[in-house]
């Protein structure tokens, strides 16, 4: 497994990390905790050295499964978690339990304290889950994150889902360690201004890419638009419908054909492509089974196959 240093930190990350949203057991249809524990253990076995989780993922359930699966091994891997989302809002259609971002210092402190209880670690990387919806000035949130670092509760802090302007402001206010952002063969908005901001300065900002498999669409496993369980958010994700599905699936089938010649799946090709892109430190691959994790980890061995990537770039341009 190839490792890369998160710039400006002491964190070495396998180029493929495991994302824990699915194993949280919410928004991805039914999950099985036994499969989830096996998936986490398979990740370690196949050289994956870091895990991305969040309080939001099953309201702490992903953390609980991660801690259970890793046991004392949790000290040997990097755990990246998140902060700043509350689940006590009212949704646009009046529903209770709506998730919304609260980045007031008091909430950052309380949220981090809960994560420490579940993960029982100084947290390697604490990432703001998404920008503030409550009007807290960024400087106040950055101050709170720095205080957590000074207390030794966290080792580094980063941001998720920030746009170029706010990211630049955050970088001027404190030592941001990373940006987590969506990026895939189907989703290239990172390539505009955001990537340029990450590359600014004497030390570039580490970038952790998510949704590199387009929630499973780029695995190439679908023959027709899938029908998901009602509690699986993909049942209302338009990328799994109509022309968007056909477009994504055509690309996935091309990746599957490229992968077949190398003895790997479309998933490994899709993940490998993202891992090779300028500014990307590592890719987060979500998974629900040990078999998926094993397949995803194989992406790391493809990165130096220049001819393969020329073909993938051509296929992406179609
Ligand atoms: N910071 C943020 O706001 C944010 C947002 C989203 C995600 N993330 C992070 O990124 C991680 C990845 O999630 P994502 O939404 O980006 O999804 P993704 O990685 O694009 O897709 C993950 C899903 O694809 C399917 N899959 C994975 N490997 C496969 C394989 N080898 N073969 C076939 N199917 C496979 C699995 O679902 P099925 O088996 O059900 O098909 C899996 O749950 C999350 O777990 C989370 O850690 C962060």
PDB file of N, CA and C and ligand atoms in Angstrom, residues 17-24 28-31 50-54 56-57 80 82 127-130 159-161 179-184 187 208-222 228 232-234 239-240 265-268 271 283-297, ligand 1:
ATOM      1  N   UNK A  17      -8.207   5.359   1.923  1.00  0.00           N
ATOM      2  CA  UNK A  17      -8.704   5.246   3.297  1.00  0.00           C
ATOM      3  C   UNK A  17     -10.085   4.616   3.270  1.00  0.00           C
ATOM      4  N   UNK A  18     -10.589   4.226   4.439  1.00  0.00           N
ATOM      5  CA  UNK A  18     -11.953   3.671   4.469  1.00  0.00           C
ATOM      6  C   UNK A  18     -12.918   4.688   5.085  1.00  0.00           C
ATOM      7  N   UNK A  19     -14.005   4.929   4.390  1.00  0.00           N
ATOM      8  CA  UNK A  19     -15.063   5.811   4.888  1.00  0.00           C
ATOM      9  C   UNK A  19     -16.106   5.005   5.654  1.00  0.00           C
ATOM     10  N   UNK A  20     -16.572   5.576   6.770  1.00  0.00           N
ATOM     11  CA  UNK A  20     -17.429   4.813   7.692  1.00  0.00           C
ATOM     12  C   UNK A  20     -18.892   5.245   7.698  1.00  0.00           C
ATOM     13  N   UNK A  21     -19.279   6.059   6.738  1.00  0.00           N
ATOM     14  CA  UNK A  21     -20.679   6.504   6.736  1.00  0.00           C
ATOM     15  C   UNK A  21     -21.624   5.310   6.594  1.00  0.00           C
ATOM     16  N   UNK A  22     -21.339   4.443   5.639  1.00  0.00           N
ATOM     17  CA  UNK A  22     -22.246   3.306   5.390  1.00  0.00           C
ATOM     18  C   UNK A  22     -22.414   2.451   6.651  1.00  0.00           C
ATOM     19  N   UNK A  23     -21.320   2.208   7.360  1.00  0.00           N
ATOM     20  CA  UNK A  23     -21.413   1.312   8.518  1.00  0.00           C
ATOM     21  C   UNK A  23     -22.095   1.975   9.717  1.00  0.00           C
ATOM     22  N   UNK A  24     -22.394   3.264   9.575  1.00  0.00           N
ATOM     23  CA  UNK A  24     -23.176   3.946  10.612  1.00  0.00           C
ATOM     24  C   UNK A  24     -24.621   3.444  10.655  1.00  0.00           C
ATOM     25  N   UNK A  28     -28.031   4.490   4.184  1.00  0.00           N
ATOM     26  CA  UNK A  28     -27.472   3.593   3.169  1.00  0.00           C
ATOM     27  C   UNK A  28     -28.234   2.261   3.170  1.00  0.00           C
ATOM     28  N   UNK A  29     -29.499   2.287   3.576  1.00  0.00           N
ATOM     29  CA  UNK A  29     -30.265   1.035   3.633  1.00  0.00           C
ATOM     30  C   UNK A  29     -29.772   0.171   4.780  1.00  0.00           C
ATOM     31  N   UNK A  30     -30.305  -1.055   4.863  1.00  0.00           N
ATOM     32  CA  UNK A  30     -29.941  -1.917   5.991  1.00  0.00           C
ATOM     33  C   UNK A  30     -28.464  -2.293   5.979  1.00  0.00           C
ATOM     34  N   UNK A  31     -27.848  -2.237   7.147  1.00  0.00           N
ATOM     35  CA  UNK A  31     -26.447  -2.671   7.261  1.00  0.00           C
ATOM     36  C   UNK A  31     -26.374  -3.744   8.345  1.00  0.00           C
ATOM     37  N   UNK A  50      -6.035   4.356   7.579  1.00  0.00           N
ATOM     38  CA  UNK A  50      -6.828   5.429   8.198  1.00  0.00           C
ATOM     39  C   UNK A  50      -8.316   5.299   7.854  1.00  0.00           C
ATOM     40  N   UNK A  51      -9.117   5.851   8.748  1.00  0.00           N
ATOM     41  CA  UNK A  51     -10.574   5.721   8.679  1.00  0.00           C
ATOM     42  C   UNK A  51     -11.194   7.103   8.836  1.00  0.00           C
ATOM     43  N   UNK A  52     -12.199   7.370   8.021  1.00  0.00           N
ATOM     44  CA  UNK A  52     -12.926   8.631   8.112  1.00  0.00           C
ATOM     45  C   UNK A  52     -14.310   8.359   8.693  1.00  0.00           C
ATOM     46  N   UNK A  53     -14.604   8.991   9.817  1.00  0.00           N
ATOM     47  CA  UNK A  53     -15.898   8.780  10.450  1.00  0.00           C
ATOM     48  C   UNK A  53     -16.496  10.132  10.840  1.00  0.00           C
ATOM     49  N   UNK A  54     -17.634  10.122  11.530  1.00  0.00           N
ATOM     50  CA  UNK A  54     -18.282  11.375  11.948  1.00  0.00           C
ATOM     51  C   UNK A  54     -19.358  11.046  12.978  1.00  0.00           C
ATOM     52  N   UNK A  56     -22.177  12.191  12.984  1.00  0.00           N
ATOM     53  CA  UNK A  56     -23.429  12.097  12.221  1.00  0.00           C
ATOM     54  C   UNK A  56     -23.691  10.693  11.664  1.00  0.00           C
ATOM     55  N   UNK A  57     -22.663   9.905  11.476  1.00  0.00           N
ATOM     56  CA  UNK A  57     -22.837   8.605  10.826  1.00  0.00           C
ATOM     57  C   UNK A  57     -23.486   7.617  11.795  1.00  0.00           C
ATOM     58  N   UNK A  80      -9.797   9.872  11.443  1.00  0.00           N
ATOM     59  CA  UNK A  80     -10.220  11.234  11.110  1.00  0.00           C
ATOM     60  C   UNK A  80     -11.714  11.305  11.394  1.00  0.00           C
ATOM     61  N   UNK A  82     -15.197  14.132  12.608  1.00  0.00           N
ATOM     62  CA  UNK A  82     -15.723  15.458  12.247  1.00  0.00           C
ATOM     63  C   UNK A  82     -16.382  16.111  13.445  1.00  0.00           C
ATOM     64  N   UNK A 127     -12.329  17.247  11.667  1.00  0.00           N
ATOM     65  CA  UNK A 127     -12.689  18.064  10.504  1.00  0.00           C
ATOM     66  C   UNK A 127     -14.066  18.722  10.707  1.00  0.00           C
ATOM     67  N   UNK A 128     -14.149  19.989  10.415  1.00  0.00           N
ATOM     68  CA  UNK A 128     -15.454  20.661  10.442  1.00  0.00           C
ATOM     69  C   UNK A 128     -16.301  20.029   9.342  1.00  0.00           C
ATOM     70  N   UNK A 129     -17.482  19.495   9.714  1.00  0.00           N
ATOM     71  CA  UNK A 129     -18.226  18.662   8.753  1.00  0.00           C
ATOM     72  C   UNK A 129     -18.753  19.468   7.563  1.00  0.00           C
ATOM     73  N   UNK A 130     -19.320  20.622   7.857  1.00  0.00           N
ATOM     74  CA  UNK A 130     -19.646  21.519   6.737  1.00  0.00           C
ATOM     75  C   UNK A 130     -19.790  22.942   7.251  1.00  0.00           C
ATOM     76  N   UNK A 159     -11.064  20.876   7.394  1.00  0.00           N
ATOM     77  CA  UNK A 159     -12.391  21.339   6.989  1.00  0.00           C
ATOM     78  C   UNK A 159     -12.950  20.413   5.914  1.00  0.00           C
ATOM     79  N   UNK A 160     -14.254  20.323   5.858  1.00  0.00           N
ATOM     80  CA  UNK A 160     -14.912  19.589   4.757  1.00  0.00           C
ATOM     81  C   UNK A 160     -15.865  20.544   4.046  1.00  0.00           C
ATOM     82  N   UNK A 161     -15.991  20.370   2.762  1.00  0.00           N
ATOM     83  CA  UNK A 161     -17.043  21.011   1.974  1.00  0.00           C
ATOM     84  C   UNK A 161     -16.972  22.538   1.955  1.00  0.00           C
ATOM     85  N   UNK A 179      -8.472  19.549   3.593  1.00  0.00           N
ATOM     86  CA  UNK A 179      -9.819  19.805   3.066  1.00  0.00           C
ATOM     87  C   UNK A 179     -10.378  18.475   2.600  1.00  0.00           C
ATOM     88  N   UNK A 180     -11.604  18.178   2.997  1.00  0.00           N
ATOM     89  CA  UNK A 180     -12.288  16.999   2.463  1.00  0.00           C
ATOM     90  C   UNK A 180     -13.339  17.489   1.479  1.00  0.00           C
ATOM     91  N   UNK A 181     -13.345  16.899   0.295  1.00  0.00           N
ATOM     92  CA  UNK A 181     -14.191  17.435  -0.773  1.00  0.00           C
ATOM     93  C   UNK A 181     -14.601  16.328  -1.738  1.00  0.00           C
ATOM     94  N   UNK A 182     -15.774  16.448  -2.372  1.00  0.00           N
ATOM     95  CA  UNK A 182     -16.147  15.432  -3.356  1.00  0.00           C
ATOM     96  C   UNK A 182     -15.320  15.543  -4.637  1.00  0.00           C
ATOM     97  N   UNK A 183     -14.927  14.398  -5.187  1.00  0.00           N
ATOM     98  CA  UNK A 183     -14.145  14.408  -6.436  1.00  0.00           C
ATOM     99  C   UNK A 183     -14.199  13.006  -7.037  1.00  0.00           C
ATOM    100  N   UNK A 184     -14.582  12.945  -8.300  1.00  0.00           N
ATOM    101  CA  UNK A 184     -14.623  11.641  -8.979  1.00  0.00           C
ATOM    102  C   UNK A 184     -14.558  11.861 -10.484  1.00  0.00           C
ATOM    103  N   UNK A 187     -17.464  13.884 -11.177  1.00  0.00           N
ATOM    104  CA  UNK A 187     -17.715  15.101 -10.397  1.00  0.00           C
ATOM    105  C   UNK A 187     -16.420  15.887 -10.247  1.00  0.00           C
ATOM    106  N   UNK A 208      -8.447  15.342   0.902  1.00  0.00           N
ATOM    107  CA  UNK A 208      -9.004  14.002   1.043  1.00  0.00           C
ATOM    108  C   UNK A 208     -10.283  13.974   0.209  1.00  0.00           C
ATOM    109  N   UNK A 209     -10.287  13.137  -0.817  1.00  0.00           N
ATOM    110  CA  UNK A 209     -11.416  13.134  -1.758  1.00  0.00           C
ATOM    111  C   UNK A 209     -12.456  12.111  -1.324  1.00  0.00           C
ATOM    112  N   UNK A 210     -13.729  12.516  -1.370  1.00  0.00           N
ATOM    113  CA  UNK A 210     -14.792  11.547  -1.092  1.00  0.00           C
ATOM    114  C   UNK A 210     -15.725  11.418  -2.286  1.00  0.00           C
ATOM    115  N   UNK A 211     -16.616  10.441  -2.222  1.00  0.00           N
ATOM    116  CA  UNK A 211     -17.571  10.119  -3.295  1.00  0.00           C
ATOM    117  C   UNK A 211     -16.867   9.749  -4.596  1.00  0.00           C
ATOM    118  N   UNK A 212     -15.685   9.176  -4.480  1.00  0.00           N
ATOM    119  CA  UNK A 212     -14.915   8.807  -5.666  1.00  0.00           C
ATOM    120  C   UNK A 212     -15.572   7.666  -6.438  1.00  0.00           C
ATOM    121  N   UNK A 213     -16.467   6.940  -5.770  1.00  0.00           N
ATOM    122  CA  UNK A 213     -17.193   5.846  -6.451  1.00  0.00           C
ATOM    123  C   UNK A 213     -18.613   6.265  -6.839  1.00  0.00           C
ATOM    124  N   UNK A 214     -18.911   7.557  -6.650  1.00  0.00           N
ATOM    125  CA  UNK A 214     -20.273   8.048  -6.899  1.00  0.00           C
ATOM    126  C   UNK A 214     -21.291   7.129  -6.200  1.00  0.00           C
ATOM    127  N   UNK A 215     -21.038   6.914  -4.912  1.00  0.00           N
ATOM    128  CA  UNK A 215     -21.943   6.104  -4.068  1.00  0.00           C
ATOM    129  C   UNK A 215     -22.166   4.698  -4.625  1.00  0.00           C
ATOM    130  N   UNK A 216     -21.167   4.165  -5.300  1.00  0.00           N
ATOM    131  CA  UNK A 216     -21.253   2.788  -5.802  1.00  0.00           C
ATOM    132  C   UNK A 216     -21.535   2.688  -7.289  1.00  0.00           C
ATOM    133  N   UNK A 217     -22.015   3.792  -7.892  1.00  0.00           N
ATOM    134  CA  UNK A 217     -22.346   3.748  -9.321  1.00  0.00           C
ATOM    135  C   UNK A 217     -21.118   3.395 -10.156  1.00  0.00           C
ATOM    136  N   UNK A 218     -19.941   3.936  -9.788  1.00  0.00           N
ATOM    137  CA  UNK A 218     -18.740   3.693 -10.591  1.00  0.00           C
ATOM    138  C   UNK A 218     -18.108   2.324 -10.329  1.00  0.00           C
ATOM    139  N   UNK A 219     -18.737   1.520  -9.479  1.00  0.00           N
ATOM    140  CA  UNK A 219     -18.236   0.148  -9.310  1.00  0.00           C
ATOM    141  C   UNK A 219     -18.585  -0.704 -10.532  1.00  0.00           C
ATOM    142  N   UNK A 220     -19.535  -0.207 -11.350  1.00  0.00           N
ATOM    143  CA  UNK A 220     -19.927  -0.947 -12.561  1.00  0.00           C
ATOM    144  C   UNK A 220     -20.809  -2.145 -12.278  1.00  0.00           C
ATOM    145  N   UNK A 221     -21.376  -2.231 -11.060  1.00  0.00           N
ATOM    146  CA  UNK A 221     -22.142  -3.448 -10.725  1.00  0.00           C
ATOM    147  C   UNK A 221     -23.599  -3.419 -11.190  1.00  0.00           C
ATOM    148  N   UNK A 222     -24.041  -2.281 -11.699  1.00  0.00           N
ATOM    149  CA  UNK A 222     -25.450  -2.188 -12.091  1.00  0.00           C
ATOM    150  C   UNK A 222     -25.644  -2.460 -13.582  1.00  0.00           C
ATOM    151  N   UNK A 228     -33.411   1.155  -4.611  1.00  0.00           N
ATOM    152  CA  UNK A 228     -32.855   1.128  -3.260  1.00  0.00           C
ATOM    153  C   UNK A 228     -33.979   1.133  -2.224  1.00  0.00           C
ATOM    154  N   UNK A 232     -32.511   4.383   2.071  1.00  0.00           N
ATOM    155  CA  UNK A 232     -31.202   4.515   1.421  1.00  0.00           C
ATOM    156  C   UNK A 232     -31.273   5.813   0.614  1.00  0.00           C
ATOM    157  N   UNK A 233     -30.377   6.777   0.919  1.00  0.00           N
ATOM    158  CA  UNK A 233     -30.503   8.099   0.266  1.00  0.00           C
ATOM    159  C   UNK A 233     -30.336   8.012  -1.245  1.00  0.00           C
ATOM    160  N   UNK A 234     -29.789   6.904  -1.743  1.00  0.00           N
ATOM    161  CA  UNK A 234     -29.653   6.763  -3.189  1.00  0.00           C
ATOM    162  C   UNK A 234     -31.015   6.595  -3.859  1.00  0.00           C
ATOM    163  N   UNK A 239     -28.635  10.854  -9.606  1.00  0.00           N
ATOM    164  CA  UNK A 239     -27.577  10.228 -10.418  1.00  0.00           C
ATOM    165  C   UNK A 239     -27.854   8.751 -10.672  1.00  0.00           C
ATOM    166  N   UNK A 240     -28.832   8.199  -9.959  1.00  0.00           N
ATOM    167  CA  UNK A 240     -29.192   6.799 -10.173  1.00  0.00           C
ATOM    168  C   UNK A 240     -30.454   6.669 -11.021  1.00  0.00           C
ATOM    169  N   UNK A 265     -11.248  -4.469 -10.443  1.00  0.00           N
ATOM    170  CA  UNK A 265     -12.607  -4.023 -10.753  1.00  0.00           C
ATOM    171  C   UNK A 265     -12.641  -2.563 -11.181  1.00  0.00           C
ATOM    172  N   UNK A 266     -13.797  -2.151 -11.678  1.00  0.00           N
ATOM    173  CA  UNK A 266     -13.997  -0.733 -12.023  1.00  0.00           C
ATOM    174  C   UNK A 266     -13.751   0.152 -10.800  1.00  0.00           C
ATOM    175  N   UNK A 267     -14.114  -0.324  -9.618  1.00  0.00           N
ATOM    176  CA  UNK A 267     -13.945   0.487  -8.397  1.00  0.00           C
ATOM    177  C   UNK A 267     -12.484   0.865  -8.194  1.00  0.00           C
ATOM    178  N   UNK A 268     -11.592  -0.104  -8.360  1.00  0.00           N
ATOM    179  CA  UNK A 268     -10.168   0.171  -8.155  1.00  0.00           C
ATOM    180  C   UNK A 268      -9.691   1.214  -9.165  1.00  0.00           C
ATOM    181  N   UNK A 271     -11.100   4.719  -8.163  1.00  0.00           N
ATOM    182  CA  UNK A 271     -10.404   5.263  -6.983  1.00  0.00           C
ATOM    183  C   UNK A 271      -8.973   5.672  -7.344  1.00  0.00           C
ATOM    184  N   UNK A 283      -7.696   9.162  -0.914  1.00  0.00           N
ATOM    185  CA  UNK A 283      -9.094   9.017  -1.312  1.00  0.00           C
ATOM    186  C   UNK A 283      -9.820   8.201  -0.236  1.00  0.00           C
ATOM    187  N   UNK A 284     -11.024   8.639   0.090  1.00  0.00           N
ATOM    188  CA  UNK A 284     -11.838   7.903   1.069  1.00  0.00           C
ATOM    189  C   UNK A 284     -12.806   7.017   0.293  1.00  0.00           C
ATOM    190  N   UNK A 285     -12.701   5.715   0.490  1.00  0.00           N
ATOM    191  CA  UNK A 285     -13.624   4.793  -0.189  1.00  0.00           C
ATOM    192  C   UNK A 285     -14.587   4.228   0.847  1.00  0.00           C
ATOM    193  N   UNK A 286     -15.853   4.514   0.672  1.00  0.00           N
ATOM    194  CA  UNK A 286     -16.872   3.922   1.540  1.00  0.00           C
ATOM    195  C   UNK A 286     -17.025   2.450   1.189  1.00  0.00           C
ATOM    196  N   UNK A 287     -17.411   1.638   2.155  1.00  0.00           N
ATOM    197  CA  UNK A 287     -17.602   0.207   1.880  1.00  0.00           C
ATOM    198  C   UNK A 287     -18.467  -0.401   2.964  1.00  0.00           C
ATOM    199  N   UNK A 288     -19.182  -1.480   2.596  1.00  0.00           N
ATOM    200  CA  UNK A 288     -19.980  -2.162   3.620  1.00  0.00           C
ATOM    201  C   UNK A 288     -19.514  -3.596   3.863  1.00  0.00           C
ATOM    202  N   UNK A 289     -18.650  -4.138   2.997  1.00  0.00           N
ATOM    203  CA  UNK A 289     -18.202  -5.525   3.179  1.00  0.00           C
ATOM    204  C   UNK A 289     -16.681  -5.632   3.041  1.00  0.00           C
ATOM    205  N   UNK A 290     -16.157  -6.743   3.562  1.00  0.00           N
ATOM    206  CA  UNK A 290     -14.718  -7.002   3.463  1.00  0.00           C
ATOM    207  C   UNK A 290     -14.304  -7.142   2.002  1.00  0.00           C
ATOM    208  N   UNK A 291     -15.164  -7.771   1.195  1.00  0.00           N
ATOM    209  CA  UNK A 291     -14.815  -7.968  -0.218  1.00  0.00           C
ATOM    210  C   UNK A 291     -14.676  -6.618  -0.932  1.00  0.00           C
ATOM    211  N   UNK A 292     -15.556  -5.680  -0.641  1.00  0.00           N
ATOM    212  CA  UNK A 292     -15.460  -4.353  -1.275  1.00  0.00           C
ATOM    213  C   UNK A 292     -14.168  -3.655  -0.860  1.00  0.00           C
ATOM    214  N   UNK A 293     -13.841  -3.755   0.433  1.00  0.00           N
ATOM    215  CA  UNK A 293     -12.627  -3.102   0.931  1.00  0.00           C
ATOM    216  C   UNK A 293     -11.398  -3.669   0.228  1.00  0.00           C
ATOM    217  N   UNK A 294     -11.362  -4.982   0.108  1.00  0.00           N
ATOM    218  CA  UNK A 294     -10.209  -5.637  -0.534  1.00  0.00           C
ATOM    219  C   UNK A 294     -10.053  -5.126  -1.972  1.00  0.00           C
ATOM    220  N   UNK A 295     -11.162  -5.042  -2.680  1.00  0.00           N
ATOM    221  CA  UNK A 295     -11.138  -4.574  -4.067  1.00  0.00           C
ATOM    222  C   UNK A 295     -10.672  -3.118  -4.130  1.00  0.00           C
ATOM    223  N   UNK A 296     -11.180  -2.298  -3.227  1.00  0.00           N
ATOM    224  CA  UNK A 296     -10.850  -0.867  -3.241  1.00  0.00           C
ATOM    225  C   UNK A 296      -9.364  -0.635  -2.944  1.00  0.00           C
ATOM    226  N   UNK A 297      -8.820  -1.427  -2.028  1.00  0.00           N
ATOM    227  CA  UNK A 297      -7.403  -1.261  -1.647  1.00  0.00           C
ATOM    228  C   UNK A 297      -6.480  -1.535  -2.833  1.00  0.00           C
TER     229      UNK A 297
HETATM  230  N1  LIG B   1     -17.279  15.224   4.619  1.00  0.00           N
HETATM  231  C1  LIG B   1     -18.425  14.955   4.058  1.00  0.00           C
HETATM  232  O1  LIG B   1     -19.351  15.768   4.026  1.00  0.00           O
HETATM  233  C2  LIG B   1     -18.618  13.601   3.428  1.00  0.00           C
HETATM  234  C3  LIG B   1     -19.712  13.367   2.579  1.00  0.00           C
HETATM  235  C4  LIG B   1     -19.846  12.113   2.004  1.00  0.00           C
HETATM  236  C5  LIG B   1     -18.933  11.111   2.294  1.00  0.00           C
HETATM  237  N2  LIG B   1     -17.898  11.362   3.145  1.00  0.00           N
HETATM  238  C6  LIG B   1     -16.929  10.297   3.492  1.00  0.00           C
HETATM  239  O2  LIG B   1     -16.600   9.596   2.326  1.00  0.00           O
HETATM  240  C7  LIG B   1     -16.899   8.206   2.509  1.00  0.00           C
HETATM  241  C8  LIG B   1     -17.296   7.580   1.208  1.00  0.00           C
HETATM  242  O3  LIG B   1     -18.681   7.816   0.973  1.00  0.00           O
HETATM  243  P1  LIG B   1     -19.236   8.348  -0.324  1.00  0.00           P
HETATM  244  O4  LIG B   1     -20.562   8.943  -0.127  1.00  0.00           O
HETATM  245  O5  LIG B   1     -18.160   9.183  -0.827  1.00  0.00           O
HETATM  246  O6  LIG B   1     -19.444   7.004  -1.176  1.00  0.00           O
HETATM  247  P2  LIG B   1     -18.498   6.210  -2.173  1.00  0.00           P
HETATM  248  O7  LIG B   1     -17.203   5.909  -1.535  1.00  0.00           O
HETATM  249  O8  LIG B   1     -18.526   6.894  -3.486  1.00  0.00           O
HETATM  250  O9  LIG B   1     -19.381   4.860  -2.285  1.00  0.00           O
HETATM  251  C9  LIG B   1     -19.456   3.984  -1.205  1.00  0.00           C
HETATM  252  C10 LIG B   1     -20.462   2.882  -1.497  1.00  0.00           C
HETATM  253  O10 LIG B   1     -20.185   2.250  -2.746  1.00  0.00           O
HETATM  254  C11 LIG B   1     -20.415   0.834  -2.651  1.00  0.00           C
HETATM  255  N3  LIG B   1     -19.101   0.197  -2.876  1.00  0.00           N
HETATM  256  C12 LIG B   1     -17.907   0.482  -2.295  1.00  0.00           C
HETATM  257  N4  LIG B   1     -16.918  -0.282  -2.753  1.00  0.00           N
HETATM  258  C13 LIG B   1     -17.474  -1.100  -3.662  1.00  0.00           C
HETATM  259  C14 LIG B   1     -16.950  -2.129  -4.489  1.00  0.00           C
HETATM  260  N5  LIG B   1     -15.658  -2.459  -4.469  1.00  0.00           N
HETATM  261  N6  LIG B   1     -17.817  -2.776  -5.317  1.00  0.00           N
HETATM  262  C15 LIG B   1     -19.109  -2.460  -5.348  1.00  0.00           C
HETATM  263  N7  LIG B   1     -19.671  -1.487  -4.583  1.00  0.00           N
HETATM  264  C16 LIG B   1     -18.857  -0.805  -3.747  1.00  0.00           C
HETATM  265  C17 LIG B   1     -20.926   0.553  -1.235  1.00  0.00           C
HETATM  266  O11 LIG B   1     -22.360   0.661  -1.181  1.00  0.00           O
HETATM  267  P3  LIG B   1     -23.351  -0.537  -1.624  1.00  0.00           P
HETATM  268  O12 LIG B   1     -22.711  -1.828  -1.254  1.00  0.00           O
HETATM  269  O13 LIG B   1     -24.609  -0.262  -0.881  1.00  0.00           O
HETATM  270  O14 LIG B   1     -23.553  -0.347  -3.095  1.00  0.00           O
HETATM  271  C18 LIG B   1     -20.357   1.753  -0.465  1.00  0.00           C
HETATM  272  O15 LIG B   1     -21.084   2.054   0.686  1.00  0.00           O
HETATM  273  C19 LIG B   1     -17.968   8.178   3.579  1.00  0.00           C
HETATM  274  O16 LIG B   1     -18.023   6.923   4.220  1.00  0.00           O
HETATM  275  C20 LIG B   1     -17.494   9.275   4.466  1.00  0.00           C
HETATM  276  O17 LIG B   1     -16.447   8.795   5.298  1.00  0.00           O
HETATM  277  C21 LIG B   1     -17.733  12.587   3.697  1.00  0.00           C
END
